Coordinates of C-alpha atoms in Angstrom, one line a residue:
Chain A
X1 CA -38.9 -51.9 -34.3
X2 CA -40.8 -50.1 -31.8
X3 CA -38.8 -49.2 -29.2
X4 CA -40.4 -49.7 -25.1
X5 CA -40.3 -46.3 -23.0
X6 CA -38.2 -48.5 -20.4
X7 CA -35.5 -48.6 -23.3
X8 CA -36.1 -44.9 -23.7
X9 CA -35.7 -44.0 -20.4
X10 CA -32.4 -46.1 -20.3
X11 CA -31.3 -44.2 -23.4
X12 CA -32.0 -40.5 -21.9
X13 CA -30.0 -41.7 -18.5
X14 CA -27.3 -42.8 -20.6
X15 CA -27.2 -39.5 -22.7
X16 CA -27.0 -37.7 -19.3
X17 CA -24.3 -39.5 -17.4
X18 CA -22.2 -39.4 -21.0
X19 CA -22.8 -35.5 -21.0
X20 CA -21.6 -35.3 -17.7
X21 CA -18.5 -37.6 -18.5
X22 CA -17.9 -35.2 -21.5
X23 CA -17.9 -32.0 -19.4
X24 CA -15.7 -33.6 -16.8
X25 CA -13.3 -34.5 -19.4
X26 CA -13.2 -31.1 -21.3
X27 CA -12.4 -29.5 -17.5
X28 CA -9.5 -31.8 -17.1
X29 CA -7.9 -31.0 -20.7
X30 CA -8.5 -27.5 -20.2
X31 CA -7.1 -26.9 -17.0
X32 CA -3.7 -27.0 -17.9
X33 CA -4.5 -24.7 -20.8
X34 CA -5.6 -22.2 -18.4
X35 CA -2.4 -22.1 -16.2
X36 CA -0.4 -21.7 -19.4
X37 CA -2.8 -18.8 -20.9
X38 CA -2.4 -17.4 -17.1
X39 CA 1.7 -17.5 -17.2
X40 CA 1.7 -16.0 -21.4
X41 CA -0.1 -13.1 -19.8
X42 CA 2.2 -12.8 -16.5
X43 CA -1.0 -13.0 -14.5
X44 CA 1.1 -14.3 -11.8
X45 CA 0.3 -14.2 -8.2
X46 CA 2.4 -15.0 -5.3
X47 CA 0.4 -15.3 -2.1
X48 CA 1.3 -18.3 -0.2
X49 CA -0.8 -21.3 -0.2
X50 CA -0.8 -21.8 3.3
X51 CA -4.1 -23.6 4.8
X52 CA -6.6 -21.1 6.0
X53 CA -6.5 -22.7 9.5
X54 CA -3.0 -22.0 9.7
X55 CA -2.9 -18.7 8.6
X56 CA -5.7 -17.6 11.4
X57 CA -3.3 -19.1 13.4
X58 CA -0.4 -17.4 12.7
X59 CA -2.5 -14.2 12.5
X60 CA -4.2 -14.6 15.9
X61 CA -0.1 -15.0 17.6
X62 CA 1.1 -11.9 16.0
X63 CA -2.0 -9.6 15.7
X64 CA -1.2 -7.1 18.1
X65 CA -4.1 -4.4 17.3
X66 CA -7.8 -4.8 17.5
X67 CA -9.7 -2.7 15.3
X68 CA -10.4 0.7 17.0
X69 CA -13.9 1.0 18.9
X70 CA -13.9 4.9 17.2
X71 CA -14.2 3.3 14.1
X72 CA -17.3 1.1 14.6
X73 CA -19.9 1.2 11.9
X74 CA -18.5 4.8 10.9
X75 CA -18.4 3.4 7.2
X76 CA -21.9 2.7 6.9
X77 CA -23.7 3.8 4.4
X78 CA -20.6 6.4 3.2
X79 CA -18.4 6.6 0.2
X80 CA -14.6 6.6 0.4
X81 CA -12.2 6.5 -2.3
X82 CA -8.6 6.9 -0.8
X83 CA -6.7 7.1 -4.3
X84 CA -8.5 11.1 -4.6
X85 CA -6.3 11.5 -1.4
X86 CA -3.4 10.5 -3.0
X87 CA -4.1 12.9 -5.8
X88 CA -5.0 15.7 -3.8
X89 CA -1.7 15.3 -2.3
X90 CA 0.8 14.3 -5.1
X91 CA -0.9 16.0 -7.9
X92 CA -0.8 12.9 -9.7
X93 CA -3.4 9.7 -10.4
X94 CA -2.4 6.7 -8.9
X95 CA -0.4 4.3 -11.1
X96 CA -0.9 1.1 -10.7
X97 CA 2.2 -1.3 -9.9
X98 CA 3.4 -4.2 -12.5
X99 CA 4.9 -7.1 -10.8
X100 CA 5.2 -8.7 -14.5
X101 CA 7.0 -12.4 -14.5
X102 CA 7.6 -12.0 -10.4
X103 CA 5.8 -13.5 -7.8
X104 CA 5.7 -10.5 -5.7
X105 CA 2.1 -9.7 -5.1
X106 CA 2.2 -9.5 -2.0
X107 CA 5.1 -7.0 -1.5
X108 CA 3.1 -4.9 -4.2
X109 CA 0.3 -4.8 -2.9
X110 CA 1.7 -4.0 0.6
X111 CA 4.1 -1.4 -1.4
X112 CA 0.7 0.6 -3.0
X113 CA -1.2 0.3 0.6
X114 CA 1.5 2.4 2.2
X115 CA 1.9 4.8 -1.0
X116 CA -1.6 5.6 -0.6
X117 CA -1.6 5.7 3.4
X118 CA 1.0 8.1 3.2
X119 CA -1.1 10.3 1.8
X120 CA -4.8 10.0 3.6
X121 CA -2.5 10.7 7.0
X122 CA -1.3 13.9 5.3
X123 CA -4.9 14.9 4.4
X124 CA -6.1 14.0 7.6
X125 CA -3.7 16.3 8.8
X126 CA -0.7 14.9 9.9
X127 CA 2.4 17.6 9.6
X128 CA 4.2 15.7 6.7
X129 CA 5.1 15.8 3.2
X130 CA 4.3 13.7 0.2
X131 CA 7.3 11.0 0.2
X132 CA 9.9 11.6 -2.7
X133 CA 9.1 8.1 -4.4
X134 CA 6.9 5.2 -4.4
X135 CA 7.7 2.7 -1.8
X136 CA 10.1 0.0 -3.3
X137 CA 8.1 -3.4 -3.4
X138 CA 11.4 -5.7 -3.9
X139 CA 12.6 -4.8 -0.2
X140 CA 9.0 -5.2 1.2
X141 CA 8.8 -8.8 -0.6
X142 CA 12.7 -9.7 0.5
X143 CA 12.2 -8.7 3.9
X144 CA 8.6 -10.6 4.1
X145 CA 10.1 -13.9 2.6
X146 CA 13.3 -13.5 4.2
X147 CA 13.4 -11.9 7.7
X148 CA 10.3 -12.7 8.4
X149 CA 8.9 -15.8 6.6
X150 CA 12.8 -17.3 7.1
X151 CA 11.8 -18.8 3.7
X152 CA 15.5 -19.4 2.3
X153 CA 15.0 -20.0 -1.4
X154 CA 12.2 -22.5 -1.4
X155 CA 9.7 -21.2 -4.1
X156 CA 8.1 -17.9 -4.6
X157 CA 5.5 -15.8 -3.1
X158 CA 4.9 -14.7 0.6
X159 CA 1.8 -14.0 2.8
X160 CA 0.3 -10.6 3.8
X161 CA 0.8 -11.1 7.5
X162 CA 4.6 -11.5 6.8
X163 CA 5.4 -8.2 4.7
X164 CA 2.9 -6.5 7.2
X165 CA 5.3 -7.6 10.2
X166 CA 8.4 -6.3 7.6
X167 CA 7.1 -2.7 7.3
X168 CA 6.2 -3.1 11.0
X169 CA 9.7 -4.2 12.2
X170 CA 11.8 -3.0 9.6
X171 CA 10.4 -0.4 7.7
X172 CA 10.3 0.4 4.0
X173 CA 12.6 2.3 1.6
X174 CA 11.5 4.2 -1.9
X175 CA 12.1 3.6 -5.6
X176 CA 15.4 6.3 -5.5
X177 CA 18.8 6.0 -5.7
X178 CA 21.0 5.5 -2.5
X179 CA 24.4 6.1 -4.0
X180 CA 26.5 5.7 -0.8
X181 CA 24.6 2.2 -0.6
X182 CA 25.6 1.2 -4.1
X183 CA 22.3 0.9 -4.4
X184 CA 19.5 2.4 -7.2
X185 CA 16.1 1.6 -6.9
X186 CA 14.8 4.3 -8.8
X187 CA 12.9 1.9 -11.6
X188 CA 10.8 -1.0 -10.1
X189 CA 12.5 -4.1 -11.3
X190 CA 10.6 -7.8 -11.1
X191 CA 14.4 -9.4 -11.6
X192 CA 15.3 -7.6 -8.2
X193 CA 12.1 -8.6 -6.4
X194 CA 12.9 -12.3 -7.3
X195 CA 16.5 -11.5 -6.1
X196 CA 15.5 -10.0 -2.7
X197 CA 13.0 -13.0 -2.7
X198 CA 15.7 -15.6 -2.9
X199 CA 18.4 -14.2 -1.1
X200 CA 17.1 -11.3 1.2
X201 CA 17.5 -7.6 1.0
X202 CA 21.1 -5.8 1.3
X203 CA 21.9 -5.5 4.9
X204 CA 22.6 -1.6 4.4
X205 CA 18.7 -1.5 3.1
X206 CA 17.4 -2.5 6.1
X207 CA 19.1 0.6 8.1
X208 CA 17.7 2.8 6.1
X209 CA 14.1 1.2 5.7
X210 CA 14.1 1.7 9.8
X211 CA 13.4 5.4 9.1
X212 CA 10.4 4.7 7.6
X213 CA 8.1 2.1 9.4
X214 CA 4.0 1.2 9.6
X215 CA 3.1 1.4 13.2
X216 CA -0.3 -0.6 13.2
X217 CA -1.3 -3.5 11.1
X218 CA -4.7 -4.7 12.0
X219 CA -6.6 -8.2 11.0
X220 CA -9.8 -7.6 9.1
X221 CA -12.1 -10.8 8.3
X222 CA -15.2 -9.4 7.6
X223 CA -17.1 -6.5 5.2
X224 CA -18.2 -4.2 8.2
X225 CA -14.6 -4.1 9.3
X226 CA -12.9 -3.3 5.9
X227 CA -15.7 -0.7 5.6
X228 CA -14.9 1.3 8.2
X229 CA -11.1 0.9 7.9
X230 CA -11.2 2.5 4.4
X231 CA -13.5 5.0 5.8
X232 CA -11.0 5.9 8.3
X233 CA -8.3 6.5 5.6
X234 CA -6.4 2.6 6.0
X235 CA -6.2 1.1 3.0
X236 CA -6.6 -3.3 3.3
X237 CA -4.3 -5.7 1.8
X238 CA -6.2 -8.8 0.9
X239 CA -5.0 -12.2 0.2
X240 CA -7.2 -15.3 -1.3
X241 CA -7.5 -17.3 -3.4
X242 CA -10.7 -15.8 -5.1
X243 CA -10.6 -15.5 -9.0
X244 CA -12.4 -13.0 -11.4
X245 CA -13.4 -13.4 -15.1
X246 CA -13.3 -16.0 -17.5
X247 CA -9.6 -16.9 -18.7
X248 CA -8.1 -14.0 -20.4
X249 CA -11.4 -12.0 -20.1
X250 CA -11.3 -9.7 -17.6
X251 CA -14.3 -7.2 -18.0
X252 CA -15.8 -5.1 -15.6
X253 CA -20.1 -4.6 -15.9
X254 CA -21.5 -1.5 -16.3
X255 CA -21.4 -0.7 -12.4
X256 CA -17.6 -1.0 -12.6
X257 CA -17.3 -4.4 -11.0
X258 CA -15.7 -7.6 -11.6
X259 CA -17.2 -10.7 -11.0
X260 CA -16.3 -14.5 -10.5
X261 CA -17.0 -17.0 -12.8
X262 CA -20.7 -17.6 -13.0
X263 CA -20.0 -21.9 -13.7
X264 CA -18.4 -24.4 -12.6
X265 CA -16.8 -24.6 -15.9
X266 CA -14.8 -21.4 -15.7
X267 CA -13.6 -21.7 -12.0
X268 CA -11.1 -19.1 -11.9
X269 CA -8.3 -19.3 -9.0
X270 CA -5.9 -16.7 -8.1
X271 CA -3.1 -17.5 -5.8
X272 CA -3.1 -13.1 -5.2
X273 CA -2.6 -10.4 -3.2
X274 CA -4.4 -6.9 -3.9
X275 CA -5.1 -3.5 -2.0
X276 CA -8.5 -2.1 -1.4
X277 CA -8.3 1.6 -1.9
X278 CA -12.2 2.5 -2.0
X279 CA -15.4 0.9 -0.6
X280 CA -18.6 2.1 -1.3
X281 CA -21.7 1.4 1.5
X282 CA -24.8 2.1 -0.3
X283 CA -26.9 1.2 -3.2
X284 CA -24.6 -1.7 -4.4
X285 CA -22.1 -2.3 -1.6
X286 CA -18.5 -3.0 -2.8
X287 CA -15.1 -2.1 -2.4
X288 CA -12.4 -0.8 -5.0
X289 CA -9.3 -3.2 -5.7
X290 CA -6.2 -2.3 -6.7
X291 CA -4.5 -5.2 -8.7
X292 CA -0.5 -5.4 -9.6
X293 CA -0.8 -6.4 -13.7
X294 CA -0.4 -2.9 -15.0
X295 CA -3.2 -0.9 -16.5
X296 CA -4.4 -3.0 -19.4
X297 CA -5.3 -6.9 -18.1
X298 CA -8.8 -5.1 -17.5
X299 CA -11.6 -3.3 -19.5
X300 CA -15.0 -2.1 -19.2
X301 CA -16.2 0.9 -17.4
X302 CA -15.5 2.5 -14.2
X303 CA -17.9 2.7 -11.4
X304 CA -15.9 6.3 -11.0
X305 CA -14.4 7.7 -13.7
X306 CA -11.3 8.7 -12.3
X307 CA -10.7 5.1 -10.6
X308 CA -6.7 4.0 -10.9
X309 CA -6.5 2.2 -14.4
X310 CA -6.3 -1.7 -13.6
X311 CA -8.4 -1.4 -10.7
X312 CA -12.3 -2.7 -10.6
X313 CA -15.2 -2.8 -7.6
X314 CA -15.5 -6.3 -6.1
X315 CA -19.1 -6.9 -4.5
X316 CA -19.4 -7.1 -0.7
X317 CA -20.5 -10.5 -0.3
X318 CA -17.3 -11.6 -2.4
X319 CA -15.0 -9.5 -0.4
X320 CA -16.3 -11.2 2.6
X321 CA -15.8 -14.7 1.4
X322 CA -11.9 -13.2 0.5
X323 CA -11.2 -12.3 4.0
X324 CA -12.4 -15.1 5.8
X325 CA -9.5 -16.8 4.1
X326 CA -7.7 -14.9 7.1
X327 CA -4.7 -12.8 5.7
X328 CA -6.1 -9.2 5.4
X329 CA -5.1 -6.6 7.2
X330 CA -5.3 -2.7 7.3
X331 CA -2.2 -0.4 7.1
X332 CA -2.3 2.4 9.8
X333 CA 0.0 4.9 11.2
X334 CA 2.9 5.5 8.4
X335 CA 6.5 6.9 9.4
X336 CA 6.5 9.3 7.0
X337 CA 8.4 12.5 5.9
X338 CA 7.9 15.5 8.3
X339 CA 7.2 19.2 6.5
X340 CA 10.0 21.4 5.8
Chain B
X1 CA -37.7 -45.0 -35.9
X2 CA -34.8 -45.3 -33.1
X3 CA -32.9 -42.4 -34.8
X4 CA -35.9 -40.0 -34.7
X5 CA -36.2 -40.8 -31.1
X6 CA -32.5 -40.6 -30.4
X7 CA -32.4 -37.1 -32.0
X8 CA -35.7 -36.1 -30.0
X9 CA -33.9 -36.9 -27.3
X10 CA -30.8 -35.0 -27.8
X11 CA -32.9 -32.1 -29.3
X12 CA -34.5 -31.9 -26.2
X13 CA -31.8 -32.2 -23.9
X14 CA -30.4 -29.3 -26.2
X15 CA -33.0 -27.2 -25.6
X16 CA -32.7 -27.8 -21.9
X17 CA -29.3 -27.0 -21.1
X18 CA -30.0 -23.9 -23.5
X19 CA -32.8 -22.6 -21.3
X20 CA -30.6 -23.1 -18.2
X21 CA -27.8 -21.0 -19.6
X22 CA -30.5 -18.4 -20.4
X23 CA -32.0 -18.3 -16.7
X24 CA -28.8 -18.5 -15.2
X25 CA -27.2 -15.4 -17.0
X26 CA -30.7 -13.5 -16.3
X27 CA -30.1 -14.7 -12.6
X28 CA -27.0 -13.4 -12.7
X29 CA -26.9 -10.1 -14.5
X30 CA -26.3 -6.9 -12.7
X31 CA -28.9 -4.3 -12.5
X32 CA -27.8 -0.8 -13.5
X33 CA -27.8 1.2 -10.3
X34 CA -27.2 5.5 -10.8
X35 CA -25.0 6.4 -8.3
X36 CA -25.3 9.7 -7.0
X37 CA -22.5 12.5 -6.6
X38 CA -21.4 13.4 -3.1
X39 CA -23.1 16.9 -2.6
X40 CA -21.4 19.7 -1.3
X41 CA -22.9 21.8 1.4
X42 CA -22.6 25.0 2.1
X43 CA -20.6 27.1 5.0
X44 CA -21.8 25.0 8.2
X45 CA -23.2 27.1 11.3
X46 CA -20.8 24.6 13.5
X47 CA -18.3 27.0 13.9
X48 CA -16.4 27.8 17.0
X49 CA -16.1 31.5 18.2
X50 CA -12.7 33.2 16.8
X51 CA -10.7 36.6 17.8
X52 CA -10.2 39.1 15.1
X53 CA -6.6 38.8 15.6
X54 CA -3.9 37.1 17.2
X55 CA 0.0 37.6 18.0
X56 CA 2.7 36.3 16.7
X57 CA 3.5 32.7 18.9
X58 CA -0.2 32.6 20.4
X59 CA -1.6 29.5 20.5
X60 CA -5.3 29.4 19.0
X61 CA -7.3 26.2 19.3
X62 CA -10.3 25.5 16.7
X63 CA -12.9 22.7 17.0
X64 CA -15.5 21.8 14.6
X65 CA -18.6 19.0 14.7
X66 CA -18.5 16.2 12.0
X67 CA -17.1 13.5 11.1
X68 CA -13.4 12.6 9.3
X69 CA -12.5 16.3 9.7
X70 CA -9.4 17.9 7.4
X71 CA -7.7 21.2 8.4
X72 CA -5.6 22.8 5.6
X73 CA -4.0 26.3 6.6
X74 CA -3.5 28.6 3.3
X75 CA -0.4 29.6 3.1
X76 CA 0.9 26.6 4.1
X77 CA 2.2 26.7 7.7
X78 CA 4.0 24.0 9.4
X79 CA 2.9 24.6 13.2
X80 CA -0.4 23.1 13.2
X81 CA -1.4 19.8 15.3
X82 CA -5.0 18.1 14.9
X83 CA -6.5 15.5 17.2
X84 CA -9.6 14.0 18.2
X85 CA -10.9 10.7 17.1
X86 CA -12.4 12.3 13.8
X87 CA -9.3 14.9 14.0
X88 CA -12.0 17.5 14.9
X89 CA -9.9 19.7 17.0
X90 CA -7.0 21.9 15.7
X91 CA -4.2 23.7 17.4
X92 CA -2.5 26.2 15.4
X93 CA 0.4 29.4 16.1
X94 CA 2.2 31.8 13.4
X95 CA 5.5 32.3 13.2
X96 CA 5.0 35.4 10.7
X97 CA 2.7 37.8 10.8
X98 CA -0.1 38.4 8.1
X99 CA -3.3 37.2 7.0
X100 CA -4.2 33.2 7.1
X101 CA -7.2 31.3 6.0
X102 CA -7.8 27.9 7.6
X103 CA -10.1 25.4 5.7
X104 CA -11.9 22.8 7.5
X105 CA -13.6 19.8 5.8
X106 CA -16.0 17.5 7.1
X107 CA -19.0 14.9 6.9
X108 CA -22.0 15.8 8.7
X109 CA -25.1 14.7 8.3
X110 CA -24.0 12.7 5.5
X111 CA -23.2 15.8 3.7
X112 CA -19.4 17.4 3.0
X113 CA -19.7 20.8 5.2
X114 CA -16.5 23.1 4.3
X115 CA -15.9 26.2 6.3
X116 CA -13.0 29.0 6.4
X117 CA -11.4 31.4 9.0
X118 CA -9.8 34.3 8.6
X119 CA -7.3 34.9 10.9
X120 CA -5.0 38.3 11.0
X121 CA -1.8 37.6 13.2
X122 CA -0.2 40.7 14.0
X123 CA 3.4 41.1 16.0
X124 CA 7.3 40.7 15.0
X125 CA 8.2 37.5 12.9
X126 CA 9.8 34.9 15.1
X127 CA 13.2 33.6 13.4
X128 CA 12.9 30.0 12.4
X129 CA 15.2 27.9 14.6
X130 CA 17.4 25.4 12.6
X131 CA 18.2 22.3 14.4
X132 CA 21.9 21.9 14.9
X133 CA 23.8 18.6 13.5
X134 CA 24.7 16.2 16.7
X135 CA 28.3 17.3 18.2
X136 CA 31.3 15.2 17.6
X137 CA 30.9 13.2 20.9
X138 CA 27.5 11.8 20.1
X139 CA 28.8 10.8 16.2
X140 CA 31.9 9.0 17.8
X141 CA 29.7 7.2 20.4
X142 CA 27.2 6.7 17.9
X143 CA 30.3 4.6 15.2
X144 CA 31.6 2.8 17.8
X145 CA 28.5 1.1 18.8
X146 CA 28.2 0.8 14.6
X147 CA 31.4 -0.8 14.8
X148 CA 30.4 -3.4 17.7
X149 CA 26.9 -4.3 16.1
X150 CA 28.6 -4.8 12.6
X151 CA 31.2 -6.7 14.4
X152 CA 34.1 -5.1 12.5
X153 CA 37.5 -5.8 12.9
X154 CA 40.1 -3.3 14.2
X155 CA 41.6 -3.9 10.8
X156 CA 38.5 -3.5 8.4
X157 CA 38.0 -0.3 11.0
X158 CA 41.1 1.4 9.9
X159 CA 40.8 0.7 6.4
X160 CA 37.3 2.0 6.5
X161 CA 38.8 5.1 8.0
X162 CA 41.5 5.5 5.4
X163 CA 39.0 5.5 2.9
X164 CA 36.4 8.1 4.1
X165 CA 39.5 10.5 5.0
X166 CA 40.4 10.0 1.3
X167 CA 37.2 10.8 0.2
X168 CA 36.8 13.9 2.4
X169 CA 40.1 15.5 0.9
X170 CA 39.4 15.5 -2.7
X171 CA 37.3 18.1 -4.6
X172 CA 33.8 17.4 -5.4
X173 CA 31.1 19.6 -7.2
X174 CA 28.0 17.6 -6.2
X175 CA 27.1 15.4 -3.3
X176 CA 26.4 12.2 -5.2
X177 CA 29.6 12.0 -7.1
X178 CA 30.8 12.0 -3.3
X179 CA 28.5 9.4 -2.3
X180 CA 29.1 7.0 -5.2
X181 CA 33.1 7.3 -5.0
X182 CA 32.7 6.3 -1.1
X183 CA 30.3 3.4 -2.2
X184 CA 32.8 2.2 -4.9
X185 CA 35.9 2.5 -2.8
X186 CA 34.3 0.2 0.5
X187 CA 32.2 -2.1 -2.3
X188 CA 34.7 -5.2 -1.7
X189 CA 35.3 -4.1 2.4
X190 CA 32.3 -6.0 3.2
X191 CA 30.7 -3.1 5.7
X192 CA 27.4 -2.9 4.3
X193 CA 25.8 -2.8 7.7
X194 CA 28.0 -0.1 8.7
X195 CA 27.4 1.6 5.5
X196 CA 23.6 1.5 5.9
X197 CA 23.7 3.1 9.6
X198 CA 25.9 5.4 8.2
X199 CA 23.3 6.0 5.6
X200 CA 20.4 6.2 8.0
X201 CA 21.7 8.6 10.3
X202 CA 22.9 11.1 7.6
X203 CA 19.5 10.9 6.2
X204 CA 17.9 11.3 9.7
X205 CA 20.2 14.5 10.0
X206 CA 18.9 15.8 7.0
X207 CA 15.3 15.3 7.9
X208 CA 16.2 17.0 11.4
X209 CA 17.8 20.3 9.9
X210 CA 15.0 20.3 6.8
X211 CA 17.5 19.8 3.7
X212 CA 19.8 17.8 1.8
X213 CA 23.8 18.1 3.5
X214 CA 26.2 19.9 1.0
X215 CA 29.5 18.5 0.1
X216 CA 31.1 20.6 3.0
X217 CA 28.8 19.0 5.4
X218 CA 29.0 15.5 4.0
X219 CA 33.1 15.8 4.2
X220 CA 33.0 17.2 7.9
X221 CA 30.7 13.9 8.6
X222 CA 33.2 11.4 7.0
X223 CA 36.0 13.1 8.9
X224 CA 33.8 12.8 12.1
X225 CA 32.9 8.9 11.3
X226 CA 36.5 8.2 10.5
X227 CA 38.0 9.5 13.8
X228 CA 35.2 7.1 15.6
X229 CA 36.4 4.2 13.5
X230 CA 40.1 5.2 14.3
X231 CA 39.0 5.4 17.9
X232 CA 37.3 1.8 17.5
X233 CA 40.2 0.2 15.7
X234 CA 42.4 1.4 18.9
X235 CA 39.7 -0.2 21.2

């Protein structure tokens, strides 16, 4: 039997529709698997899912500091890698944090930003010495959720805005023993993050935290603002839903960049906060992002051989989209430890 | 015949999709960019004039041009302050005679400029002044304020004073044991807020004098806090 051209046409259309339906079924069936995969690998975020407009409203309401005029365009065409200041001051490479099973990315990223900030301002001439230890993330996370966000025991996660307000109002404590208070924060602990996140931080620590506050948190919502902030020694925390890589495969390209998935089938969503500690505003423009998932979650070459493990470059256009989600801040002016 | 046609259609579609994937991958492929290292430049000509030697305690001002200026004094010296939009100004004075080297780094014309200044300091050394701890009256007043802000009952204040006095008379070899024992004794008293303020006070005091308190200094502080607590309890 000979088939008419009409029949052939309808067959092709039916096949196309069938193909699309099949793809939709595959995507839907894969979604729970991807979520499980993320949890299996402790790739948890914890950045809250408040609608963008609400975040912008919150930012507008609380923002006290604008971009300093002296920053304008200072970073254009420049390279600045803040982790090198940390190495210079402490003599050690900056090791990425590990949030493990806790949704404390906001606490981790803001704490890492302050670790770096403390050293960049020393390199800029502040009469201070390096802090005795790294900033404790569980206290930042707990203060952001309970004292600022007033979340009670609800859920997990926080906002960068709340964490920035927390370190500005209450300050930070360090990963060390506080024997008089009966609190030993020497070892970072995801369990303590969850505990402080749910129940709040002990009152005693709040007073001690007051000795070391961050003076300013500056709202950043474009790549150029970010570039100038980094160039002027201020790390930036960025909160967004932007994901990178495909499932478990996180491999930097030969330039050291990690990119979002290329196709709809591999859509990746991270409700996550990370800290930006470097910028290169020439050739392939991008920023260096430091994650809080330890050292081994991402592989592939680094743009600079001395970059911290667990960090990756992100293209300027991608980071600009992330900043537009409205919860990114540059930290400036940490009250550190005076020189002895 | 039908089978042949359907087969051709499917083959065509597969080829179409495969071509699309290859084209997309090619479009998204990143080009390798060789990134040049920052160049270190020779000594800048933009240096300010400097006298051959200065007196101990004399104020020296330095200025350079450039962006993101970083100053460093060798040997390390605490009495300096840099200021300006780019940290381009430095004010420094010296407590001890000797020869000092000041190194300054800055970006200028997209290059890193390094400059060094040799300064000879003459004269007698200035004795370093150690800040004295706050006097008893001030700490007593602070303790009363802490009690009020913690909403502490007179009974608890009395008990806490007892604990601190007991810790102050015991023999300790190191401060850590004293602090841990005090914390253990106060654990069930619900005085977290007060202890936090006390800890912050001690830490601030240590920052001011530039070193950790000794066991005896801690005991002295405990006694003074206890006296403040007893005063609050009788108000």
